[in-house]
XYZ file of C-alpha atoms in Angstrom:
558
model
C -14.420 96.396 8.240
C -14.541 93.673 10.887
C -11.473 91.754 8.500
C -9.755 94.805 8.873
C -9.762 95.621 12.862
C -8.998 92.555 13.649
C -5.640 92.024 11.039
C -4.145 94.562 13.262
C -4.171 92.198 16.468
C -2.939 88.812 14.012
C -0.336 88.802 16.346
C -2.405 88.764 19.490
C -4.941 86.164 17.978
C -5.250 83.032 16.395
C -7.059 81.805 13.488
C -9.851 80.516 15.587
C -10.269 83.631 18.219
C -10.698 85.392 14.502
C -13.614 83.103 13.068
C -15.652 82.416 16.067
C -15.662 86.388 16.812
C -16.572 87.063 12.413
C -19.343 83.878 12.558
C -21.057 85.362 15.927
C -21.103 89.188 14.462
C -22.509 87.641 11.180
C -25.039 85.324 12.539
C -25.848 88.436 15.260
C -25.968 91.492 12.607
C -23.414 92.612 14.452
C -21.199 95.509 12.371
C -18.903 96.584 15.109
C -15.187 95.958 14.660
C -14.533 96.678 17.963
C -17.162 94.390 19.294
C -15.953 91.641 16.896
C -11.980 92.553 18.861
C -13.720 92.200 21.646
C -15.718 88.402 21.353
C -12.291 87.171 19.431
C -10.369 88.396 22.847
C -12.916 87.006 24.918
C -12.111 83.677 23.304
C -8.363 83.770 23.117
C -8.558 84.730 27.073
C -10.419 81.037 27.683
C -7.697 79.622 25.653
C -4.827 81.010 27.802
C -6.850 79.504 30.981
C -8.726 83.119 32.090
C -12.526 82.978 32.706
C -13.263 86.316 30.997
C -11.342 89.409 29.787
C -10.626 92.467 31.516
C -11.469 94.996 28.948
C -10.177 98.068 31.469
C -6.305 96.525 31.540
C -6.662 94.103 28.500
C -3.846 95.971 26.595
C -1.212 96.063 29.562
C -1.869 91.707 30.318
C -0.958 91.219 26.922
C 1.934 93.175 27.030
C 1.268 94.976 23.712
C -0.027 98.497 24.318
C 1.159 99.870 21.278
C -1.764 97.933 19.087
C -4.501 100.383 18.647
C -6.963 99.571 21.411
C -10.233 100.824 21.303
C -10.969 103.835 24.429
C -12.309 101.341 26.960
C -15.403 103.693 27.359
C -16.679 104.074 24.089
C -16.290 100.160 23.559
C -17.736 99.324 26.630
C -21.050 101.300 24.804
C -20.584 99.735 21.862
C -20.594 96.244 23.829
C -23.876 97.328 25.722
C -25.727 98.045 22.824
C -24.692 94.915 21.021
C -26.384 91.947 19.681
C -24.602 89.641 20.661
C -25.002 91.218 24.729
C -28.554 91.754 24.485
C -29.154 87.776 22.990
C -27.142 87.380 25.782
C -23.995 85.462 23.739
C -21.790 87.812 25.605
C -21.714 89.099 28.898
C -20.326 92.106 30.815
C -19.447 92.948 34.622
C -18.098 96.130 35.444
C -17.162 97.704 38.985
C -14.957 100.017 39.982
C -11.676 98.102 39.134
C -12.074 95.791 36.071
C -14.499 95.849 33.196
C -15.103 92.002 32.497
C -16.164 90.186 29.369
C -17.392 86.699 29.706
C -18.576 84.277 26.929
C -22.092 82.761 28.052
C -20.797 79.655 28.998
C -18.163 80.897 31.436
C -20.685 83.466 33.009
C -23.258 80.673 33.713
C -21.105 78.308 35.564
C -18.921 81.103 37.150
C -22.441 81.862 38.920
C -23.152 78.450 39.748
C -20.446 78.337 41.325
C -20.939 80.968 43.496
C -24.667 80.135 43.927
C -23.446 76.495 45.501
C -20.903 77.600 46.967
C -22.963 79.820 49.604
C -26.006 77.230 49.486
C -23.004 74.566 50.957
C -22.164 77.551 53.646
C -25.224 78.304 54.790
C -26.308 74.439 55.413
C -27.245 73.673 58.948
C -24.548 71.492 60.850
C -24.484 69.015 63.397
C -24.561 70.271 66.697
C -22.388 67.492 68.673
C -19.135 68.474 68.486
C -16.695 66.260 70.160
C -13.023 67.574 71.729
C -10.506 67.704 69.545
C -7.626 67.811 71.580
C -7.382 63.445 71.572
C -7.075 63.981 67.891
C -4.992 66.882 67.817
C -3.265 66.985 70.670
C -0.984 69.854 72.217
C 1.870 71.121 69.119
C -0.805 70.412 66.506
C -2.246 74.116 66.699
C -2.555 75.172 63.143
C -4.287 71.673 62.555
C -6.552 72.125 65.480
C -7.023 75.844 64.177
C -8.315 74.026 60.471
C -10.121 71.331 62.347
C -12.549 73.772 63.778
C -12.552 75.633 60.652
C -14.146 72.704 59.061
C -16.357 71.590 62.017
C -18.441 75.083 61.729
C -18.433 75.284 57.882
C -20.129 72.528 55.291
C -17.659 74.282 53.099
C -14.088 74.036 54.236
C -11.077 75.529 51.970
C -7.892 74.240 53.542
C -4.845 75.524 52.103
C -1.366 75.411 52.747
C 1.907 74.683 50.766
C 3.615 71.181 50.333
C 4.637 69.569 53.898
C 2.271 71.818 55.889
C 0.470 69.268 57.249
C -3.087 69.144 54.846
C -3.211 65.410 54.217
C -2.669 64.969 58.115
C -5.283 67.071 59.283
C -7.627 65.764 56.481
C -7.358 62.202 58.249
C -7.512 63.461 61.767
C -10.541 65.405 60.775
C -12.351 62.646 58.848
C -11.878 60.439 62.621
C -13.121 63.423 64.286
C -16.254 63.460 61.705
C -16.497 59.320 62.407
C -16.659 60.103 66.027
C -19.308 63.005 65.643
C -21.574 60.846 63.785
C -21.430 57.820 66.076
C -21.910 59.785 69.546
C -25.040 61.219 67.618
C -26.418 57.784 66.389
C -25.892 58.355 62.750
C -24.719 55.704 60.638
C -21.322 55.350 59.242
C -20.073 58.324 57.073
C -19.905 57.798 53.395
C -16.719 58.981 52.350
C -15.208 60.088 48.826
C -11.518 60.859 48.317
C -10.604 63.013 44.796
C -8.253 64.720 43.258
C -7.953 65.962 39.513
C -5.311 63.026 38.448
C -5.333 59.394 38.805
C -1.865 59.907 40.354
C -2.931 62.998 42.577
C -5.693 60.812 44.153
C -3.766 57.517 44.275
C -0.985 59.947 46.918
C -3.964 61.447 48.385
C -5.271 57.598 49.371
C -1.692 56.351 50.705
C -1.340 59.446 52.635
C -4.716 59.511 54.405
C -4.420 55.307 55.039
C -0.597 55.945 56.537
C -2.035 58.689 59.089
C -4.907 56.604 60.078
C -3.016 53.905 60.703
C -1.576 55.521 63.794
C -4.625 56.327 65.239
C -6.686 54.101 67.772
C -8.562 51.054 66.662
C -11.750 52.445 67.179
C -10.920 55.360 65.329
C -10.262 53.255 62.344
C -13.034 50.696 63.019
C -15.565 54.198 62.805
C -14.565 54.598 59.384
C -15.339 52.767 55.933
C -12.950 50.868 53.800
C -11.559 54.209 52.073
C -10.616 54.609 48.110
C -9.554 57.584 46.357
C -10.888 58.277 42.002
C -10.124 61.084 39.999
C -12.946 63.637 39.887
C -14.086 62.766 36.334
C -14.275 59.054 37.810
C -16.061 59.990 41.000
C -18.650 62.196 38.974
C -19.002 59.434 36.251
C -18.734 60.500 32.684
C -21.216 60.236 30.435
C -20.572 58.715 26.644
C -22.526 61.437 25.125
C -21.214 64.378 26.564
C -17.837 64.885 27.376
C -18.689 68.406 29.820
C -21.592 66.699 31.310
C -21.678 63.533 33.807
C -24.298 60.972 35.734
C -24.086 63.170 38.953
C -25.631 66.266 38.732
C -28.276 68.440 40.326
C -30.866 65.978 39.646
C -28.735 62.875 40.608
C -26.630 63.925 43.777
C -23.368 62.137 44.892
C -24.566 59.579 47.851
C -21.445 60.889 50.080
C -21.518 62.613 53.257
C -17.598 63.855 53.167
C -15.939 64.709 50.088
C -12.684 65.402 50.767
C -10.588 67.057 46.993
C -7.666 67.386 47.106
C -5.079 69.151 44.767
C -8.005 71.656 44.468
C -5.552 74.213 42.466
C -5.516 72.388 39.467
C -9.446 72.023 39.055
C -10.757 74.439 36.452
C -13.963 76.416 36.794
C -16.599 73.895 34.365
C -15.139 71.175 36.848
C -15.708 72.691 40.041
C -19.316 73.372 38.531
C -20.228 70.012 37.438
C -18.597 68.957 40.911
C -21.151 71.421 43.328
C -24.353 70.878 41.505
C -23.651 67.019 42.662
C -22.978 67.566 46.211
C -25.836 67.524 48.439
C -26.582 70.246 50.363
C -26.037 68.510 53.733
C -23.065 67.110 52.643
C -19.238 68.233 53.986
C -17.658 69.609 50.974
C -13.421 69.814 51.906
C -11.464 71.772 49.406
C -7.295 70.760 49.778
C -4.653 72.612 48.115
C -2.204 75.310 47.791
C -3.283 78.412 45.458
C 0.209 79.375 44.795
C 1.022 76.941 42.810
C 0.253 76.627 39.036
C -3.683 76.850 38.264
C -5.670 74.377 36.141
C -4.874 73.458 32.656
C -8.074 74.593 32.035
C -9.539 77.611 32.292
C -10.276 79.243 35.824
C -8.289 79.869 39.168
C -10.626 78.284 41.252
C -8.884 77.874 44.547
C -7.141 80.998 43.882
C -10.699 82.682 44.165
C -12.275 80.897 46.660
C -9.337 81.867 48.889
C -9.724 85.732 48.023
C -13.626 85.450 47.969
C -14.274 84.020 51.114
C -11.838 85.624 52.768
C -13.704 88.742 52.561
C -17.033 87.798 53.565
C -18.377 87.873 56.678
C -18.634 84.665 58.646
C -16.353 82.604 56.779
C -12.883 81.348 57.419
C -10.066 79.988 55.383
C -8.543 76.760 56.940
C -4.534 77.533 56.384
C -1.465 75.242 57.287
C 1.656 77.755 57.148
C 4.492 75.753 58.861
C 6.251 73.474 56.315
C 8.020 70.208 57.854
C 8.989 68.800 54.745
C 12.249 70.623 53.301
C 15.227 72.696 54.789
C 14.767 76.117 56.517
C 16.694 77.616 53.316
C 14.072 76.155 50.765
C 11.369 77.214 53.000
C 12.663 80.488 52.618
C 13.234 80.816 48.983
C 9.558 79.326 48.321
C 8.235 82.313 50.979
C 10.246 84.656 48.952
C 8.689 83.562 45.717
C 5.138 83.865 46.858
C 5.424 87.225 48.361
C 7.230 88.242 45.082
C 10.393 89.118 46.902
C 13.359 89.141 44.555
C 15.928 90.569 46.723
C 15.349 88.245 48.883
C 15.129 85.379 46.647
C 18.315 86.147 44.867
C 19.879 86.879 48.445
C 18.664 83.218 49.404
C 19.983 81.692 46.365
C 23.514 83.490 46.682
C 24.305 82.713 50.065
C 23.560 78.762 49.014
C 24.171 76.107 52.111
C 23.397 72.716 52.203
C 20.009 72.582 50.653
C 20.537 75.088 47.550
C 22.523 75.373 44.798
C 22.380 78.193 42.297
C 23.463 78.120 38.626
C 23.453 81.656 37.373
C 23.888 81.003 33.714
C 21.762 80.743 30.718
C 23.128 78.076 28.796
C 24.363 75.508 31.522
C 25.476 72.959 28.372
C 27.956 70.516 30.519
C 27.340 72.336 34.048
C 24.734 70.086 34.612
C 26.595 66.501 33.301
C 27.565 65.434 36.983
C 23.887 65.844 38.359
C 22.197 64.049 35.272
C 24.397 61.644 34.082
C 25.134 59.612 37.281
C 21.597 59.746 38.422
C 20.875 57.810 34.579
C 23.823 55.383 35.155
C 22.359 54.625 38.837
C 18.496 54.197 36.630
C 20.769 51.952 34.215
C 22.406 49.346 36.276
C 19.117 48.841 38.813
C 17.534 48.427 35.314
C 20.029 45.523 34.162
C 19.979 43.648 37.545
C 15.892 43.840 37.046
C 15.830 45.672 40.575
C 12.379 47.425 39.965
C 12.648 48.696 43.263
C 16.133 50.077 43.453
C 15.635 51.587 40.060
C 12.309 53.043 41.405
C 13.932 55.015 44.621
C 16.878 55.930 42.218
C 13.835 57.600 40.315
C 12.709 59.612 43.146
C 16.126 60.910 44.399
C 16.463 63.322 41.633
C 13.781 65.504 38.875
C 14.951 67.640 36.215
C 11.950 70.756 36.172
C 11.715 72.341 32.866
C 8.889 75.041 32.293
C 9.282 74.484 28.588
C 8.281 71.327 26.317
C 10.833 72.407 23.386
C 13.561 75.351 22.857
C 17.399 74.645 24.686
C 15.780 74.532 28.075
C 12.961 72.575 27.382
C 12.408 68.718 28.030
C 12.485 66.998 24.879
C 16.170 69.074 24.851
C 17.311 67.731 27.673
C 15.886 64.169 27.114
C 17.968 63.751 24.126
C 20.788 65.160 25.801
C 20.866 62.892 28.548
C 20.694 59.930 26.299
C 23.487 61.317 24.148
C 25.542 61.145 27.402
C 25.170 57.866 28.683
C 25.482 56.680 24.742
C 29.312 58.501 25.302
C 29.243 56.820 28.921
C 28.093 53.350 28.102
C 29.563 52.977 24.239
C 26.157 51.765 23.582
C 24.206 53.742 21.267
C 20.290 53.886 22.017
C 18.693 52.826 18.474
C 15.049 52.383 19.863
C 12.356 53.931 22.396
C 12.686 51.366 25.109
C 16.189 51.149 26.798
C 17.065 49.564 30.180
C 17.021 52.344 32.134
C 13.957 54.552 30.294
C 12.211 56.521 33.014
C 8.927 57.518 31.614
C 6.196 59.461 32.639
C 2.301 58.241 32.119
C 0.359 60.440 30.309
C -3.019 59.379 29.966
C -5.533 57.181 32.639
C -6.014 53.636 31.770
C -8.628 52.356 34.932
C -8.585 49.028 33.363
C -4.427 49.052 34.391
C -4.690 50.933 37.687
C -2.528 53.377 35.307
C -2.928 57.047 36.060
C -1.894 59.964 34.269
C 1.326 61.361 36.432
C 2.383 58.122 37.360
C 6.272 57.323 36.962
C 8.274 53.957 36.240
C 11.539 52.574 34.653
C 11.886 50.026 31.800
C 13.840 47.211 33.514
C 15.467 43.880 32.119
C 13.502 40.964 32.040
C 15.180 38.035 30.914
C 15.330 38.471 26.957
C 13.160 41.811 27.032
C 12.013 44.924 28.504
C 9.014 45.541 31.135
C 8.197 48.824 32.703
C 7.625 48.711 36.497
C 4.987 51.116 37.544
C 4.540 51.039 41.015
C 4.076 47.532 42.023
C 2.823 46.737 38.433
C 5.153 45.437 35.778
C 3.931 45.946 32.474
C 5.384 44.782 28.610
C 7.094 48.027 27.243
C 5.791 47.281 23.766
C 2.140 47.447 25.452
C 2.449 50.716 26.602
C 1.595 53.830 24.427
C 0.653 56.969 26.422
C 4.419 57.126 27.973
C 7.123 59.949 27.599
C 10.876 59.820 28.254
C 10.908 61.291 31.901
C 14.615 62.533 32.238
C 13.269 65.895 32.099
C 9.407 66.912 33.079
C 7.436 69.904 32.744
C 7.380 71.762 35.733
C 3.469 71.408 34.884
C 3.596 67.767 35.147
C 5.321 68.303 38.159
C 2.458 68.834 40.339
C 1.508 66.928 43.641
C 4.827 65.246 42.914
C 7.927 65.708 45.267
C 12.047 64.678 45.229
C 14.822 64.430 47.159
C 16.607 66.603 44.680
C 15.466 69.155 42.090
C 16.771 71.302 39.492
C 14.829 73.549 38.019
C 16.031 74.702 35.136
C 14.651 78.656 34.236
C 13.898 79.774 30.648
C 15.202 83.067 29.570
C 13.505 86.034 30.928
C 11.570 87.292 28.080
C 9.485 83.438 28.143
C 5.699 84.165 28.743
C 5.533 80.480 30.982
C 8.110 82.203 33.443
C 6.193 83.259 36.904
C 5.792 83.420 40.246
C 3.804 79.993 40.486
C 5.670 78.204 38.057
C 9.028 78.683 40.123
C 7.007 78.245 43.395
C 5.732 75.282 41.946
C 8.787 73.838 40.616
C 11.109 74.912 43.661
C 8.749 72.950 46.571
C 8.735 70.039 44.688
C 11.705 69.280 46.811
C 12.241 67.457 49.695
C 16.006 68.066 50.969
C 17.972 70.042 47.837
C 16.676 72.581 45.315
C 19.446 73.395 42.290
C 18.150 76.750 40.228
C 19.713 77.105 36.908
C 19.365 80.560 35.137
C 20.630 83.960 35.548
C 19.326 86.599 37.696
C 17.484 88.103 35.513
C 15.649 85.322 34.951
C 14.952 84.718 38.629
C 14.049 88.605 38.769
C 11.337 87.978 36.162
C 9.666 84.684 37.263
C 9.462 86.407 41.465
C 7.929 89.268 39.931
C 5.695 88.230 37.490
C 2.218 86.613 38.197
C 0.420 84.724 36.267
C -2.918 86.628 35.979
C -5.969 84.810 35.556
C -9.297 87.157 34.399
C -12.199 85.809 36.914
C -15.069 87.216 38.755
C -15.570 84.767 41.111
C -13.824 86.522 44.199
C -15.741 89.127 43.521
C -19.207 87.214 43.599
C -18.297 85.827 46.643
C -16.800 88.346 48.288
């Protein structure tokens, strides 16, 4: 019976939503198709990075409300008298606009969260405050605005999209914290820097180090020799578990500032294992922009903490609104994106300029030879002369954003193609991986390298062979494993990353990955040009559709 409720949702599910939702009913007695629908859905809704699944509008997310859905009332009964509810395997929250199923696991930290979250708020504060306006002097109001923010709260959520100022004010604010504990006779802060990547908190270091660096001496001399770790690093992993690390409730970081930044793309079970290691008198600063693409993993965490707090009493957001980084006109387009304004969008992307360019085709084929191919001959010849550096600022002048790994728009697509040009260009076929010229993309952390996942380089010509510079690191190509070709990226991959010049190159319409983030995402990227490639329907479908996360979080803490 179970078998036979869920074969009509094969579609929907996968193998493995199927037998965890058949081995829980059967070790749980439980004889309820529609309860067995409903733990295999609960799984499959972890899997596409939600928390928990919305029982109420489960049908519409999906986008298949022709499958024969259970009434949401009489399976919301079935679910309370259940097994697997009452041995508490399963979970359910229901209010007046969403009906939410959570696995344990997810329900537990989800709470936690919440739980530290407010136990961080409501932690007494120094009272010395110290002026800001040195620090953040007259035409820094929106920092000044966040600085405050962040002076009352143990708990600060700054937010604010790409050139807006965050990393600035972070640096400003950890002086003004320096000062605050010296007039009160405290000893020097301890200070943690994190972000979710290697790469993410390597940027994060550089950019906080460059700011301070223009403050006074005694500024600087307040504060510690800085260094920035992933959060896995910072937390310490543990060889036994790989959920679980050597901070934790019992075992508290030593830090009196924690400062994360990239905050967007931390899932829920990391943002747990990250509060129950804070102290409780610790500063706790949250960085990000939650318009941009969530975690890999499952939760919207910043997303939520934004929406949460914002409705409770007592609590402010910290946000940075004024971008300094790009053109008026790509400033524009990214507003229209996040407010999920298409007209204006596709009004934006007509009327062009300067800093935008707008390919309104599907299949752009050789439309997009003269951006691509030059950019690879420039890689090419700083690559033969050995210039690591040349060929690393040729790097950074132009990325090719895909939201797709495979199909006609996707990367490894366009990765071949580009090669098959400069073959045509060059007469020189490429036989093998490693090519003078390769720009590749680091996938995985290597501490004992300094190599961090996101990190970027080109294979240049030593002598008789091949070494890939890496920042100021030169390694053997035939050393390195966890690289990809880097022509093309995910817009995914993208993240914390910036370029002169984009182009982002839109799937068709119907593609589940196209949304409002991922084009926000992909179109701030840029620093001075943005190129769109795709029709308008396409651009119609990614402004308008969100990509909806199932949580309860904002609703705990709100």
């Amino acid at each position: 019976m179970t078998a036979t409720t869920l074969d009509a949702f094969d579609e929907l599910l996968e193998p493995a939503d199927v037998h965890v939702a058949q081995r829980l009913s059967t070790l749980t007695g439980e004889s309820d198709p529609t309860v067995a629908l409903a733990v295999a859905l609960a799984v499959r809704a972890v899997r596409a990075g939600s928390v928990c699944v919305d029982l109420r509008s489960v049908a519409q997310q999906v986008g298949q409300p022709e499958l024969p859905w259970p009434a949401t009332q009489t399976w919301l009964r079935a679910l309370q008298a259940s097994p697997l509810v009452d041995k508490q395997v399963l979970h359910l929250m229901s209010d007046r606009s969403a009906d939410l199923l959570y696995l344990d696991r997810y329900w537990r930290e989800e709470q936690q969260v919440r739980d530290d979250v407010l136990a961080l708020l409501a932690s007494p504060l120094p009272a010395e405050v110290p002026g800001l306006e040195r620090l953040f002097p007259a035409g820094w109001d929106e920092q000044r605005r966040a600085a405050e923010v962040a002076l009352a709260q143990s708990l600060t959520v700054l937010t604010g999209g790409p050139g807006t100022g965050k990393t600035t004010t972070v640096a400003r604010l950890l002086a003004l914290l320096a000062e605050q504990a010296a007039l009160a006779g405290r000893p020097p802060l301890r200070i943690a820097l994190a972000a979710p990547t290697g790469k993410a908190a390597a940027r994060l270091l550089e950019a906080v180090r460059s700011e301070l660096d223009k403050l006074d001496a005694q500024d600087r001399d307040r504060l510690p020799e800085l260094t920035a770790s992933t959060l896995h690093r910072l937390l310490r992993p543990r060889p036994d578990n790989a959920s679980r690390f050597r901070h934790h409730r019992e075992n508290r970081l030593p830090h009196d500032v924690i400062v994360v930044d990239e905050t967007s793309m931390v899932s829920l079970t990391l943002m747990a294992r990250l509060l129950e290691a804070v102290r409780t008198d610790s500063r706790l600063i949250l960085v990000g922009d939650p318009d941009q693409l969530a975690s890999v993993e499952a939760g919207a965490v910043l997303a939520d903490l934004v929406d949460g707090l914002g409705a409770r009493t007592g609590v402010r957001i910290a946000a940075l609104q004024t971008s300094h980084r790009f053109g008026a006109s790509i400033g524009t387009l990214a507003s229209a994106i996040r407010d999920g304004d298409a007209d204006r969008a596709v009004e934006v992307l007509r009327d062009g300029g300067e800093h935008i360019e707008w390919l309104a085709v599907d299949d752009p084929g050789e439309r997009l030879r003269p951006v691509l191919l030059p950019h690879a001959l420039r890689l090419r010849e700083a690559a033969i002369l050995g210039d690591a550096r040349a060929a690393a600022g040729t790097l950074d002048e132009h990325r090719l954003l895909c939201a797709h790994r495979r199909g006609p728009s996707g990367v490894a697509y366009w990765n071949r193609q580009v090669e098959r040009w400069l073959t045509d260009a060059t007469g020189e076929p490429i036989w093998a991986d490693w090519y003078a010229g390769r720009p590749v993309l680091v996938t995985a952390n290597d501490y004992g390298r300094k190599l961090y996942n996101g990190d970027t380089g080109v294979a240049v010509v030593r002598g008789e062979s091949l070494t890939v510079a890496i920042g100021e690191q030169e390694f053997a190509a035939g050393r390195l494993s966890d690289v990809e070709t880097m022509h093309a990226m995910t817009i995914h991959k993208s993240q914390g990353s910036q370029a002169d010049e984009v182009t982002v190159l839109l799937p068709a319409e119907e593609s589940r990955l196209l949304t409002r983030e991922l084009f926000y995402t992909a179109v701030t990227r840029a620093k001075s040009r943005v190129r769109v490639v795709g029709t308008e329907a396409s651009v119609r479908a990614a402004v308008a559709r969100r990509a909806v996360r199932a949580s309860g979080l904002a609703r705990r803490l709100a």
